[in-house]
Coordinates of C-alpha atoms in Angstrom, one line a residue:
M279 CA 0.0 0.0 0.0
I280 CA 2.8 2.4 1.0
F281 CA 4.7 1.4 -2.2
K282 CA 1.7 2.1 -4.4
A283 CA 1.2 5.5 -2.8
A284 CA 4.9 6.4 -3.2
L285 CA 5.2 5.1 -6.7
P286 CA 3.8 8.2 -8.6
L287 CA 6.1 10.6 -6.6
S288 CA 9.1 8.3 -7.2
L289 CA 8.5 8.3 -10.9
V290 CA 8.1 12.1 -11.0
A291 CA 11.2 12.5 -9.0
A292 CA 13.2 10.3 -11.4
V293 CA 12.0 12.3 -14.3
A294 CA 12.8 15.6 -12.6
V295 CA 16.3 14.4 -11.6
L296 CA 17.0 13.2 -15.1
A297 CA 15.9 16.4 -16.7
R298 CA 17.9 18.5 -14.4
T299 CA 21.2 16.6 -14.2
W300 CA 21.7 15.0 -17.7
Q301 CA 24.7 16.7 -19.3
L302 CA 24.5 19.3 -16.6
L303 CA 28.2 20.1 -16.8
Q304 CA 27.9 21.3 -20.4
N305 CA 26.6 24.5 -18.7
D306 CA 30.0 24.8 -16.9
F307 CA 29.7 27.5 -14.2
G308 CA 26.6 29.0 -15.7
R309 CA 26.6 32.8 -15.3
Q310 CA 30.3 33.4 -14.4
Y311 CA 29.3 36.6 -12.7
Y312 CA 27.6 34.7 -9.9
A313 CA 30.2 31.9 -9.8
A314 CA 33.0 34.4 -9.3
G315 CA 31.0 35.8 -6.4
V316 CA 30.7 32.3 -4.9
R317 CA 34.4 31.9 -5.0
S318 CA 35.0 35.3 -3.5
M319 CA 32.6 34.6 -0.6
L320 CA 34.4 31.4 0.2
D321 CA 37.4 33.6 1.1
S322 CA 36.0 35.5 4.1
W323 CA 33.0 36.1 6.2
H324 CA 33.2 39.8 5.2
N325 CA 32.8 38.9 1.5
F326 CA 30.0 36.5 2.4
I327 CA 28.0 38.9 4.5
F328 CA 28.2 41.7 2.0
N329 CA 27.7 39.5 -1.1
A330 CA 31.0 40.6 -2.6
F331 CA 31.7 39.9 -6.2
D332 CA 35.5 39.9 -6.0
P333 CA 37.9 38.5 -3.4
A334 CA 39.0 42.1 -2.4
G335 CA 35.4 43.1 -1.6
F336 CA 35.6 46.0 -4.1
V337 CA 32.0 45.8 -5.5
S338 CA 29.0 43.7 -4.6
I339 CA 26.9 41.5 -6.8
D340 CA 23.8 43.4 -8.0
K341 CA 21.4 41.0 -6.4
P342 CA 20.6 40.3 -2.8
P343 CA 22.5 37.5 -1.2
V344 CA 20.2 34.5 -0.2
A345 CA 20.3 32.6 -3.5
I346 CA 24.1 33.1 -3.8
W347 CA 24.6 32.1 -0.1
L348 CA 23.0 28.7 -0.9
Q349 CA 25.5 28.2 -3.7
V350 CA 28.3 29.2 -1.4
A351 CA 27.1 26.7 1.2
S352 CA 27.1 23.9 -1.5
A353 CA 30.6 25.0 -2.7
K354 CA 31.8 24.9 0.9
L355 CA 30.4 21.4 1.4
L356 CA 31.5 19.9 -1.9
G357 CA 34.4 22.1 -2.9
F358 CA 34.3 25.0 -5.4
S359 CA 33.4 23.7 -8.8
A360 CA 30.7 24.0 -11.5
L361 CA 29.0 20.9 -10.1
S362 CA 28.8 22.2 -6.6
I363 CA 27.2 25.4 -7.7
M364 CA 24.7 23.7 -10.0
A365 CA 23.9 21.1 -7.3
A366 CA 22.4 23.9 -5.2
Q367 CA 20.1 24.9 -8.1
V368 CA 19.1 21.4 -8.8
M369 CA 18.2 20.7 -5.2
A370 CA 16.1 23.9 -5.1
G371 CA 14.2 22.8 -8.2
L372 CA 13.6 19.3 -6.8
A373 CA 12.4 20.7 -3.5
A374 CA 10.0 23.0 -5.3
I375 CA 8.5 20.0 -7.1
L376 CA 8.1 18.1 -3.8
F377 CA 6.5 21.2 -2.3
V378 CA 3.9 21.4 -5.2
Y379 CA 3.1 17.7 -4.8
I380 CA 2.5 18.0 -1.0
L381 CA 0.5 21.2 -1.3
V382 CA -1.8 19.9 -4.1
R383 CA -2.1 16.4 -2.6
K384 CA -3.3 17.8 0.7
Y385 CA -6.1 19.8 -0.8
W386 CA -7.0 18.1 -4.1
G387 CA -5.9 14.5 -3.8
G388 CA -3.0 12.3 -4.9
T389 CA -3.7 12.2 -8.6
A390 CA -3.8 16.0 -8.8
G391 CA -0.6 16.2 -6.8
A392 CA 1.2 13.7 -9.0
I393 CA 0.1 15.4 -12.3
A394 CA 1.0 18.9 -10.9
A395 CA 4.5 17.7 -9.8
L396 CA 5.0 16.1 -13.2
S397 CA 3.9 19.2 -15.0
L398 CA 6.4 21.3 -13.1
A399 CA 9.1 18.7 -13.5
L400 CA 8.8 18.9 -17.3
S401 CA 8.2 22.6 -17.6
P402 CA 10.8 23.7 -20.1
I403 CA 11.8 27.0 -18.5
N404 CA 11.8 25.6 -15.0
V405 CA 14.2 22.9 -16.1
A406 CA 16.3 25.6 -17.8
V407 CA 16.6 27.8 -14.7
D408 CA 17.2 24.8 -12.5
R409 CA 20.2 23.9 -14.7
S410 CA 21.6 27.5 -14.4
N411 CA 22.9 29.5 -11.5
N412 CA 20.3 32.3 -11.8
T413 CA 18.2 33.1 -8.8
E414 CA 14.8 31.9 -10.0
S415 CA 15.1 28.4 -8.6
C416 CA 15.6 29.8 -5.1
L417 CA 12.9 32.4 -5.5
I418 CA 10.3 29.8 -6.5
L419 CA 11.2 27.6 -3.5
V420 CA 10.9 30.5 -1.1
L421 CA 7.6 31.6 -2.6
L422 CA 6.3 28.0 -2.2
A423 CA 7.3 28.1 1.4
A424 CA 5.4 31.3 1.8
V425 CA 2.3 29.8 0.2
W426 CA 2.4 26.9 2.5
L427 CA 2.6 29.1 5.6
G428 CA 0.1 31.5 4.1
M429 CA -2.5 28.7 3.6
R430 CA -1.9 27.5 7.1
A431 CA -2.3 31.0 8.5
A432 CA -5.6 31.5 6.6
E433 CA -6.9 28.1 7.8
T434 CA -6.0 28.6 11.5
G435 CA -6.1 32.4 11.8
R436 CA -2.9 32.3 13.8
L437 CA -0.9 35.6 13.7
T438 CA 2.4 33.8 14.2
T439 CA 1.9 31.7 11.1
F440 CA 0.8 34.7 9.1
C441 CA 3.9 36.6 10.2
A442 CA 6.0 33.6 9.2
A443 CA 4.5 33.7 5.8
M444 CA 5.3 37.4 5.4
A445 CA 8.8 36.7 6.7
A446 CA 9.2 34.1 4.0
I447 CA 8.2 36.8 1.4
G448 CA 10.8 39.0 3.1
I449 CA 13.4 36.3 2.5
G450 CA 12.2 36.2 -1.1
F451 CA 12.9 39.9 -1.3
N452 CA 16.5 39.0 -0.3
V453 CA 16.6 36.6 -3.2
K454 CA 15.3 38.8 -6.0
M455 CA 14.0 41.9 -4.3
G456 CA 10.6 43.3 -5.5
T457 CA 9.8 40.2 -7.6
A458 CA 8.9 38.4 -4.4
L459 CA 6.6 41.1 -3.1
V460 CA 4.1 40.5 -5.9
L461 CA 2.8 37.5 -3.8
A462 CA 2.4 39.4 -0.5
P463 CA -1.0 41.0 -1.3
V464 CA -2.3 37.6 -2.3
L465 CA -1.5 36.0 1.0
A466 CA -2.6 39.1 3.0
L467 CA -6.0 39.2 1.2
T468 CA -6.5 35.5 1.6
F469 CA -5.8 35.7 5.3
S470 CA -8.5 38.3 5.8
L471 CA -11.1 36.8 3.4
A472 CA -10.9 33.5 5.3
R473 CA -12.3 35.3 8.4
P474 CA -15.1 37.5 7.1
G475 CA -16.9 37.6 10.4
A476 CA -13.9 38.9 12.4
P477 CA -14.0 42.5 13.6
V478 CA -12.3 45.1 11.5
T479 CA -9.8 45.8 14.3
W480 CA -8.9 42.1 14.3
H481 CA -7.9 42.4 10.6
V482 CA -6.2 45.7 10.9
Q483 CA -4.0 44.7 13.8
R484 CA -2.9 41.5 12.2
Q485 CA -2.3 43.0 8.8
A486 CA -0.3 45.8 10.4
I487 CA 1.9 43.4 12.5
A488 CA 2.5 41.1 9.5
G489 CA 3.3 44.1 7.3
I490 CA 5.9 45.3 9.8
V491 CA 7.4 41.8 9.8
L492 CA 7.5 41.8 6.0
I493 CA 9.2 45.2 5.8
A494 CA 11.6 44.4 8.6
V495 CA 12.8 41.1 7.0
S496 CA 12.8 42.5 3.5
L497 CA 14.9 45.5 4.3
S498 CA 17.1 43.9 7.0
W499 CA 20.1 43.1 4.8
A500 CA 19.8 46.2 2.6
A501 CA 19.6 48.5 5.6
F502 CA 22.6 46.7 7.2
F503 CA 24.6 47.1 4.0
D504 CA 23.7 50.8 3.6
L505 CA 24.3 51.7 7.3
T506 CA 27.8 50.1 7.2
S507 CA 30.5 52.7 6.4
V508 CA 31.4 52.7 2.7
R509 CA 35.0 52.2 3.7
D510 CA 34.1 48.9 5.4
R511 CA 32.0 47.3 2.6
P512 CA 31.9 46.9 -1.1
Y513 CA 30.4 49.4 -3.5
A514 CA 26.7 48.5 -4.2
G515 CA 26.9 47.1 -7.7
S516 CA 24.7 48.5 -10.5
T517 CA 23.9 51.7 -8.6
K518 CA 24.8 55.3 -9.1
H519 CA 24.9 56.3 -5.5
N520 CA 26.4 53.3 -3.7
S521 CA 23.1 52.3 -2.1
M522 CA 21.5 48.8 -1.8
L523 CA 18.1 50.5 -1.4
E524 CA 18.7 52.3 -4.7
L525 CA 19.4 48.9 -6.3
A526 CA 16.1 47.6 -5.1
L527 CA 14.2 50.7 -6.3
V528 CA 16.0 51.3 -9.6
H529 CA 18.0 48.6 -11.2
N530 CA 16.0 45.7 -9.7
G531 CA 12.8 47.8 -9.5
A532 CA 11.8 50.6 -11.9
A533 CA 14.2 49.5 -14.6
R534 CA 12.3 46.2 -14.8
F535 CA 9.1 48.0 -15.6
V536 CA 10.1 51.1 -17.5
A537 CA 12.7 51.2 -20.3
M538 CA 15.6 53.3 -19.1
S539 CA 17.4 55.6 -21.6
A540 CA 21.0 54.6 -22.6
P541 CA 23.7 57.2 -23.3
A542 CA 24.7 57.7 -26.9
G543 CA 28.2 56.6 -27.9
K544 CA 30.4 54.2 -29.7
P545 CA 30.8 50.6 -28.4
A546 CA 33.4 50.2 -25.8
N547 CA 36.5 48.0 -26.1
S548 CA 36.2 44.3 -25.9
A549 CA 37.6 41.9 -23.4
A550 CA 40.6 39.6 -23.6
S551 CA 38.0 36.8 -23.2
G552 CA 36.3 37.7 -26.4
E553 CA 36.9 35.9 -29.6
T554 CA 37.3 37.0 -33.2
A555 CA 34.7 36.1 -35.8
P556 CA 35.2 35.6 -39.5
A557 CA 35.6 38.9 -41.4
T558 CA 32.5 38.1 -43.4
A559 CA 30.3 37.5 -40.4
E560 CA 27.2 39.7 -40.2
V561 CA 27.4 42.1 -37.2
R562 CA 24.2 43.2 -35.5
Q563 CA 23.5 44.6 -32.1
P564 CA 22.2 41.6 -30.0
V565 CA 18.9 41.4 -28.1
M566 CA 19.7 40.1 -24.6
T567 CA 16.3 40.9 -23.0
D568 CA 12.7 40.2 -23.9
D569 CA 11.8 43.0 -26.2
S570 CA 8.4 41.6 -27.2
P571 CA 5.5 44.2 -27.1
V572 CA 4.0 44.6 -23.7
G573 CA 0.3 44.1 -23.1
P574 CA -2.3 41.4 -22.3
L575 CA -1.2 39.2 -25.3
R576 CA 2.5 39.2 -24.4
L577 CA 2.5 35.8 -22.7
F578 CA 0.2 34.2 -25.2
R579 CA 2.7 34.7 -28.0
P580 CA 4.8 31.6 -28.8
R581 CA 8.1 33.2 -27.8
A582 CA 7.0 33.3 -24.1
A583 CA 4.2 30.7 -24.0
A584 CA 6.5 27.9 -25.4
Q585 CA 8.6 28.3 -22.2
F586 CA 5.9 27.5 -19.7
A587 CA 2.4 27.3 -21.1
W588 CA 2.1 24.1 -23.2
L589 CA -0.8 23.0 -21.0
L590 CA -2.4 26.4 -20.7
P591 CA -6.0 25.4 -21.7
L592 CA -5.8 22.4 -19.3
A593 CA -4.6 24.7 -16.5
L594 CA -7.3 27.2 -17.2
A595 CA -9.9 24.4 -17.0
G596 CA -8.3 23.4 -13.7
L597 CA -8.7 27.0 -12.4
V598 CA -12.4 26.9 -13.2
L599 CA -12.8 23.4 -11.6
A600 CA -10.9 24.5 -8.5
W601 CA -13.3 27.4 -7.9
S602 CA -16.3 25.2 -8.8
D603 CA -15.3 22.5 -6.4
A604 CA -14.2 25.0 -3.7
W605 CA -17.8 26.4 -3.4
G606 CA -19.6 23.1 -3.6
A607 CA -21.8 21.9 -0.8
G608 CA -19.8 20.4 2.1
T609 CA -16.4 21.5 0.6
P610 CA -13.9 22.5 3.3
V611 CA -12.9 26.1 3.4
S612 CA -9.3 25.0 2.9
R613 CA -10.0 24.3 -0.7
R614 CA -11.2 27.9 -1.2
I615 CA -8.1 29.1 0.4
S616 CA -5.9 26.9 -1.9
A617 CA -7.8 28.0 -5.0
G618 CA -7.5 31.7 -4.0
V619 CA -3.8 31.6 -3.3
W620 CA -2.9 29.8 -6.6
T621 CA -5.2 32.0 -8.6
G622 CA -3.7 35.1 -7.0
W623 CA -0.1 33.8 -7.7
L624 CA -1.0 33.2 -11.4
V625 CA -2.9 36.4 -12.0
M626 CA -0.5 38.8 -10.2
Y627 CA 2.6 37.5 -11.9
W628 CA 0.9 37.2 -15.2
I629 CA -0.1 40.9 -15.1
V630 CA 3.4 42.0 -14.0
L631 CA 5.2 40.0 -16.7
S632 CA 2.7 41.1 -19.3
F633 CA 3.2 44.8 -18.7
A634 CA 6.8 45.1 -17.6
G635 CA 8.5 47.1 -20.3
G636 CA 12.1 47.3 -18.9
L637 CA 14.9 44.9 -18.5
I638 CA 12.9 41.6 -18.6
H639 CA 14.4 38.3 -19.6
T640 CA 12.2 35.6 -21.1
Y641 CA 13.2 33.1 -18.4
Y642 CA 11.5 35.2 -15.7
V643 CA 8.2 33.4 -16.7
A644 CA 9.6 30.4 -14.7
V645 CA 7.7 32.0 -11.7
L646 CA 4.4 31.1 -13.5
G647 CA 5.4 27.4 -13.6
P648 CA 4.0 26.3 -10.1
P649 CA 0.5 27.8 -10.4
L650 CA 0.0 26.4 -13.9
A651 CA 1.3 23.0 -12.8
V652 CA -1.1 23.1 -9.9
F653 CA -4.1 23.9 -12.0
S654 CA -3.1 21.2 -14.6
G655 CA -3.1 18.6 -11.8
I656 CA -6.5 19.8 -10.6
A657 CA -7.9 19.7 -14.1
V658 CA -6.8 16.1 -14.9
A659 CA -8.2 14.8 -11.6
G660 CA -11.4 16.9 -11.8
L661 CA -12.2 16.2 -15.4
W662 CA -11.6 12.5 -15.0
S663 CA -14.1 12.3 -12.1
R664 CA -16.6 14.2 -14.1
W665 CA -16.2 11.9 -17.1
K666 CA -16.8 8.9 -14.8
A667 CA -19.9 10.6 -13.4
G668 CA -21.5 10.6 -16.8
K669 CA -23.4 13.2 -18.8
P670 CA -23.3 16.2 -19.1
G671 CA -19.8 16.1 -17.6
R672 CA -18.4 13.5 -20.1
I673 CA -17.8 16.1 -22.7
Y674 CA -15.5 18.3 -20.6
L675 CA -12.4 16.1 -20.6
P676 CA -12.3 15.3 -24.3
L677 CA -13.1 19.0 -25.1
V678 CA -10.2 20.3 -23.0
I679 CA -7.8 17.8 -24.4
V680 CA -8.7 18.8 -28.0
T681 CA -8.5 22.5 -27.1
T682 CA -5.0 21.9 -25.5
A683 CA -4.0 20.0 -28.7
V684 CA -5.0 23.0 -30.9
W685 CA -3.1 25.4 -28.6
Q686 CA 0.0 23.2 -28.9
L687 CA -0.4 23.2 -32.6
Y688 CA -0.3 27.0 -32.6
L689 CA 2.9 27.0 -30.4
C690 CA 4.6 24.3 -32.5
M691 CA 3.9 25.9 -35.9
A692 CA 5.4 29.3 -34.9
P693 CA 9.1 28.3 -35.0
S694 CA 8.7 25.6 -37.6
E695 CA 9.7 26.2 -41.2
G696 CA 9.0 23.0 -43.1
I697 CA 6.2 21.3 -41.3
G698 CA 6.3 17.5 -41.9
S699 CA 9.7 17.7 -43.5
D700 CA 11.7 16.7 -40.4
W701 CA 11.5 14.3 -37.6
L702 CA 10.7 17.0 -35.1
S703 CA 7.6 18.3 -36.8
L704 CA 6.5 14.8 -37.5
T705 CA 6.8 13.9 -33.9
W706 CA 4.7 16.8 -32.5
L707 CA 2.2 16.4 -35.3
T708 CA 1.8 12.8 -34.4
S709 CA 1.5 13.5 -30.7
I710 CA -1.2 16.1 -31.3
G711 CA -3.0 13.7 -33.6
I712 CA -2.9 11.0 -31.0
A713 CA -4.2 13.3 -28.3
T714 CA -7.1 14.4 -30.5
I715 CA -8.0 10.8 -31.6
C716 CA -7.9 9.6 -28.0
A717 CA -10.1 12.4 -26.9
A718 CA -12.7 11.6 -29.5
T719 CA -12.6 7.9 -28.6
L720 CA -12.9 8.8 -24.9
Y721 CA -16.1 10.7 -25.6
A722 CA -17.5 7.9 -27.7
L723 CA -16.8 5.2 -25.2
P724 CA -19.7 3.9 -23.0
Q725 CA -19.4 4.8 -19.4
Q726 CA -19.1 1.1 -18.5
G727 CA -15.8 0.8 -20.5
S728 CA -13.8 2.5 -17.9
R729 CA -10.9 0.1 -18.3
F730 CA -10.3 1.3 -21.8
A731 CA -11.2 4.8 -20.8
K732 CA -8.2 5.0 -18.5
L733 CA -6.0 3.8 -21.3
F734 CA -7.3 6.5 -23.7
A735 CA -7.3 9.2 -21.1
G736 CA -3.7 8.3 -20.1
A737 CA -2.6 8.2 -23.7
S738 CA -4.1 11.6 -24.5
I739 CA -2.4 13.3 -21.5
G740 CA 0.8 11.5 -22.3
A741 CA 0.6 12.8 -25.9
L742 CA 0.0 16.3 -24.7
L743 CA 3.3 16.0 -22.8
V744 CA 5.4 15.2 -25.9
A745 CA 5.7 18.9 -27.1
P746 CA 6.9 20.2 -23.7
I747 CA 9.2 17.3 -23.4
L748 CA 10.8 18.1 -26.7
T749 CA 11.1 21.7 -25.7
T750 CA 12.7 20.7 -22.4
A751 CA 15.1 18.4 -24.3
S752 CA 16.4 21.5 -26.1
V753 CA 18.1 22.8 -22.9
V754 CA 19.2 19.3 -21.8
L755 CA 20.7 17.9 -25.0
R756 CA 21.9 21.3 -26.3
R757 CA 23.8 24.0 -24.5
P758 CA 21.5 27.0 -24.2
N759 CA 22.5 30.6 -23.5
I760 CA 23.6 30.0 -20.0
A761 CA 23.2 33.6 -18.8
A762 CA 19.6 33.9 -20.0
P763 CA 18.4 30.4 -20.8
V764 CA 15.5 29.9 -23.2
A765 CA 14.1 26.6 -24.5
N766 CA 13.5 26.2 -28.2
M767 CA 12.7 22.8 -29.6
T768 CA 14.0 23.6 -33.0
A769 CA 17.5 23.6 -31.5
L770 CA 17.2 19.8 -31.6
L771 CA 17.3 19.9 -35.4
A772 CA 20.7 21.5 -35.4
P773 CA 23.7 19.2 -35.1
S774 CA 25.4 18.9 -31.8
D775 CA 27.9 21.7 -31.2
T776 CA 29.8 19.9 -28.5
E777 CA 33.0 19.9 -30.5
R778 CA 32.7 23.6 -31.4
V779 CA 31.9 24.6 -27.9
A780 CA 34.9 22.5 -26.6
L781 CA 37.2 24.1 -29.1
R782 CA 36.0 27.6 -28.2
T783 CA 36.3 26.9 -24.5
S784 CA 39.8 25.6 -24.8
R785 CA 40.8 28.6 -26.8
L786 CA 39.3 31.0 -24.3
E787 CA 41.0 29.1 -21.5
A788 CA 44.3 29.3 -23.3
A789 CA 43.9 33.0 -23.8
R790 CA 42.9 33.5 -20.2
Q791 CA 45.8 31.4 -19.0
K792 CA 48.3 33.4 -20.9
L793 CA 46.9 36.6 -19.6
S794 CA 46.8 35.3 -16.0
N795 CA 50.4 33.9 -16.2
Y796 CA 51.7 37.3 -17.3
L797 CA 49.8 39.2 -14.7
I798 CA 50.8 36.9 -11.8
A799 CA 54.4 36.9 -12.9
N800 CA 54.6 40.7 -13.0
R801 CA 52.1 41.7 -10.3
E802 CA 54.8 42.1 -7.7
T803 CA 53.3 43.6 -4.5
A804 CA 50.1 45.0 -6.0
K805 CA 46.9 44.1 -4.1
F806 CA 44.9 43.7 -7.3
L807 CA 45.9 41.3 -10.1
V808 CA 44.4 43.7 -12.7
A809 CA 41.7 46.2 -13.1
V810 CA 39.2 45.6 -15.9
P811 CA 36.2 47.6 -17.0
N812 CA 33.4 45.3 -15.9
A813 CA 32.5 42.2 -14.0
N814 CA 32.0 40.0 -17.0
V815 CA 35.7 40.4 -17.8
A816 CA 36.8 40.0 -14.2
A817 CA 34.6 36.9 -13.5
P818 CA 36.6 34.2 -15.4
L819 CA 39.9 35.6 -14.0
I820 CA 38.5 35.4 -10.5
I821 CA 37.2 31.8 -11.1
S822 CA 40.5 30.6 -12.5
T823 CA 42.9 32.3 -10.1
G824 CA 41.0 33.2 -7.0
L825 CA 42.9 36.5 -6.9
P826 CA 41.5 40.0 -6.5
V827 CA 40.4 41.4 -9.9
M828 CA 38.9 44.9 -9.9
A829 CA 35.7 45.5 -12.0
I830 CA 36.1 49.2 -12.4
G831 CA 32.5 49.8 -13.5
G832 CA 30.7 47.0 -11.8
Y833 CA 28.5 44.5 -13.7
L834 CA 27.8 46.5 -16.9
G835 CA 30.9 48.8 -16.7
D836 CA 28.9 52.0 -16.0
D837 CA 29.0 52.2 -12.2
P838 CA 30.6 55.5 -11.1
I839 CA 32.8 53.8 -8.5
L840 CA 36.2 55.3 -9.3
T841 CA 37.6 58.6 -10.7
P842 CA 40.9 59.1 -12.5
S843 CA 42.3 60.5 -9.3
D844 CA 41.4 57.2 -7.5
I845 CA 43.2 55.2 -10.2
E846 CA 46.2 57.5 -9.7
R847 CA 46.2 57.0 -6.0
L848 CA 45.9 53.2 -6.2
A849 CA 48.9 53.2 -8.6
A850 CA 50.9 55.5 -6.4
E851 CA 50.1 53.3 -3.3
R852 CA 51.3 50.3 -5.3
Q853 CA 47.9 48.6 -4.9
L854 CA 47.2 48.5 -8.7
R855 CA 49.7 47.9 -11.4
F856 CA 47.9 46.6 -14.5
L857 CA 44.7 48.1 -16.0
M858 CA 42.9 46.8 -19.1
L859 CA 40.8 49.2 -21.2
G860 CA 37.9 47.6 -23.0
G861 CA 36.4 44.3 -22.2
Y862 CA 33.5 42.0 -23.0
T863 CA 30.4 44.0 -22.0
L864 CA 26.7 43.7 -22.2
A865 CA 26.4 47.5 -22.5
P866 CA 29.1 48.9 -24.9
A867 CA 27.7 52.4 -25.2
K868 CA 27.1 52.8 -21.4
Q869 CA 30.6 51.5 -20.6
A870 CA 32.2 53.8 -23.1
A871 CA 30.5 56.8 -21.7
A872 CA 31.0 56.0 -18.1
L873 CA 34.7 55.0 -18.3
E874 CA 35.9 57.6 -20.8
P875 CA 37.6 59.9 -18.1
I876 CA 39.5 56.9 -16.7
A877 CA 40.5 55.8 -20.2
R878 CA 41.9 59.2 -21.0
W879 CA 44.0 59.2 -17.8
V880 CA 45.3 55.7 -18.4
R881 CA 46.3 56.4 -22.0
A882 CA 48.1 59.6 -20.8
N883 CA 49.9 58.1 -17.8
G884 CA 50.2 54.3 -18.4
R885 CA 52.5 52.4 -20.7
P886 CA 51.0 49.9 -23.1
V887 CA 52.0 46.3 -22.6
D888 CA 53.0 44.5 -25.8
P889 CA 50.0 42.3 -26.8
K890 CA 52.3 39.5 -27.7
L891 CA 53.1 39.1 -24.0
W892 CA 49.6 38.4 -22.9
R893 CA 47.3 37.7 -25.9
L894 CA 47.2 34.6 -28.1
S895 CA 46.7 36.7 -31.2
A896 CA 47.2 40.4 -31.7
S897 CA 47.2 41.0 -35.5
A898 CA 47.1 44.8 -36.2
G899 CA 44.1 46.0 -38.0
T900 CA 42.1 42.7 -37.6
P901 CA 38.5 43.4 -36.6
Y902 CA 37.8 42.3 -33.1
R903 CA 34.3 40.8 -32.5
I904 CA 32.7 39.5 -29.4
N905 CA 29.7 37.2 -29.2
L906 CA 26.7 38.5 -27.3
G907 CA 23.5 36.5 -27.3
N908 CA 24.6 34.6 -30.5
E909 CA 25.2 37.9 -32.3
W910 CA 28.6 39.2 -33.3
V911 CA 29.4 42.8 -32.3
E912 CA 32.5 44.5 -33.5
V913 CA 34.5 46.4 -30.9
P914 CA 38.0 47.8 -30.6
P915 CA 40.6 45.2 -29.3
P916 CA 41.6 45.1 -25.6
E917 CA 44.6 47.0 -24.4
L918 CA 46.6 46.3 -21.2
F919 CA 48.5 49.2 -19.5
D920 CA 51.2 49.2 -16.9
L921 CA 50.5 52.0 -14.4
W922 CA 54.0 51.7 -12.8
G923 CA 55.7 52.5 -16.1
K924 CA 57.7 49.2 -16.3
A925 CA 56.1 47.7 -19.4
N926 CA 58.4 45.8 -21.7

C-alpha cells in the first residue's frame, strides 16, 4: 500500500532528476558573474556577508544574497566547482516539485498532486533555470514556502503563522527583491477573506503586524549594508549612489518595468576573453532581453508561451474546476483558500510580466510554472471524475484535451519552417493527432468501458506532454544561452555543437591562462591582479585564479565607482599595477560613456603592454568581434596598460 502510494512521486522524482542533471556540466559555471561571487565569498565572512563579487570586496553582486549564499554553502560542502554550484540549483528545483506535490495532494488529492508535480518537473523554462545559477530556482522555492505558511495561516487564523508567511516573502525579497513582493498582497488578502466575520480591528491589527514583519525582514540586509561605512563594505553594484536600497528601487525595481534611456556613444572596447569572428560575419546589435510588445497578449505569444504554457488550456480548466469545487456543498474552506492563493499567484505574476517594459528576460516566466502546474493537476483529476460521473460532464475532458492540442499546434507551428519535412515536426504532429483521436474515442466510449477509458485518457495526457518534453530536451541535449536560458525545440534539429563549444572553451581558457600567467608573474606587491572595465571580464579571471580582480565599472561597466584620481592614488600606493581598457560588455555604449575619463587618464599616464606578451593573437588591423547572445558585435581590441611604467 505504501509502495503504491509512493510510486507516482518516485517516478516524477526520477523524471525531474534526469531532466535537471543529464549533461549538466555542459553548462559549466553558468553565469560566471555569480560563480565568481561564490568563489570570492568562500574567502572570508566579510565577503560572504556583503555579497561581494570579488575577493577584495571591491564591489557587490547586483542581487541580494540569499540565493548566492545557498550556492556558497554547497561549494563549501562539496568544494568549489561548477558541479557544486549547480547542485544547489538542482536541489532547489527538486524541492519545489516536492512542495507542489505536497500542497496539491493535501487539498486536491494524490492524482492531482502527481500530475502537478510532473507538469512542473517537465516545464521547459523551469528545467532551464534549475540547470543554471540564476536566482529563479531559489525564489520559487521560497515563494512556495510562503504559500504553505500563508495557507496554514488562513486556515487557522494564527498571527504567528501569518507573520512567518510574510517573513518568507521577506526572505524572497532578499533573493530577488521586488519580484517576491508580488505575492504578498495575495497572502494578505486570503488571510482576511478567510475570516469575514472577524471584527475590522482584528484584521487591521494582524495585517499591520504582519506588514511590519514583511518590511523588517525584506529591508534587513539592505539596511545593514547601507548603514555600514562605505570604507568597510563593497560598492553597491549596479547603482549610481552606492546604495542597496537604490538597487532595489531602480536597477531591480523601476528599470524592470520602464525602459531606461541609454547614453549615446560608440561601443566600448572588448575583453581579452572575447573571440574573433570571420571577417564576413554579419554584425548586428544583440537582443539580450525580452523586447516583445507589452500588453495582455504578451505571454500568449509563442516566444514566451513555449517556455511555460504548453498545457495552458488544461490549466485554465483546472482553475475553473478549482473554484467550482471550492464552493460546492460540504467542501472544506481549505479548498477555497488553496484556490484563492494559486489563482492570485497566477494572476498577479501574469499581469506583472505582461506589462513590464524594462529589463525583462524571457526566463522570468519560470515563476508562473508552479500555479500552472497546480491547476493542470487539478484539471486532470477533476475532469476525469466528471467523465466517470456521466453526462453532461463526459464532454469536458475530451473537449479540454482537444483545445489543448489545438493550442500546442499553434505553439509548434510558430518556430517551424517545413512542417512535416523533419522528424521533429512529424513527432509533434503525431502527438497532437494521438491526443485528438484519444479524446474523440474517450467521448464515444460507453461509461461502462472505464478500463479502456483509463487507457485512452492516459494516452491523451501523455501525448500532450510530448511537445513540452521536446522543448525541455532542447536545454538538456543542447547547451542554451547559460546567462539567459531559453528553451527552443527547433534547437534539436541543429547538429550537436559539442566539439565547437569545446574548441571555443579551450581557446578561451588558453587566452585566459596566458593573460593570467603574465599578470601573476609581473604583479609584484600589487593588491589587485588587474583592473578591468566590468565584472564580465573579471569573473573568469577570479574563477580561474581566486585572486582580487577589480571590476572598475561593476557589472555593466557603468557604475561610477572610481575617478581618474582614484586610479592615480591606487597606482601610487602600489595597490594596482595593471589596468585593461575595454572588455566584454553587455552595454558597450554605457561602458564607453562611463569610463571615458579613466580611459583618457590611463592612456596619458600608463604604458601599453606588448599584446604578444599576454594575448594569443594580436594582429594589427584585424576586426575584433565578441559574441553577445549569439550575435557578433565589432568592438576595438583590448589594451593592457602598466601604471607603474615598467612595461616591456
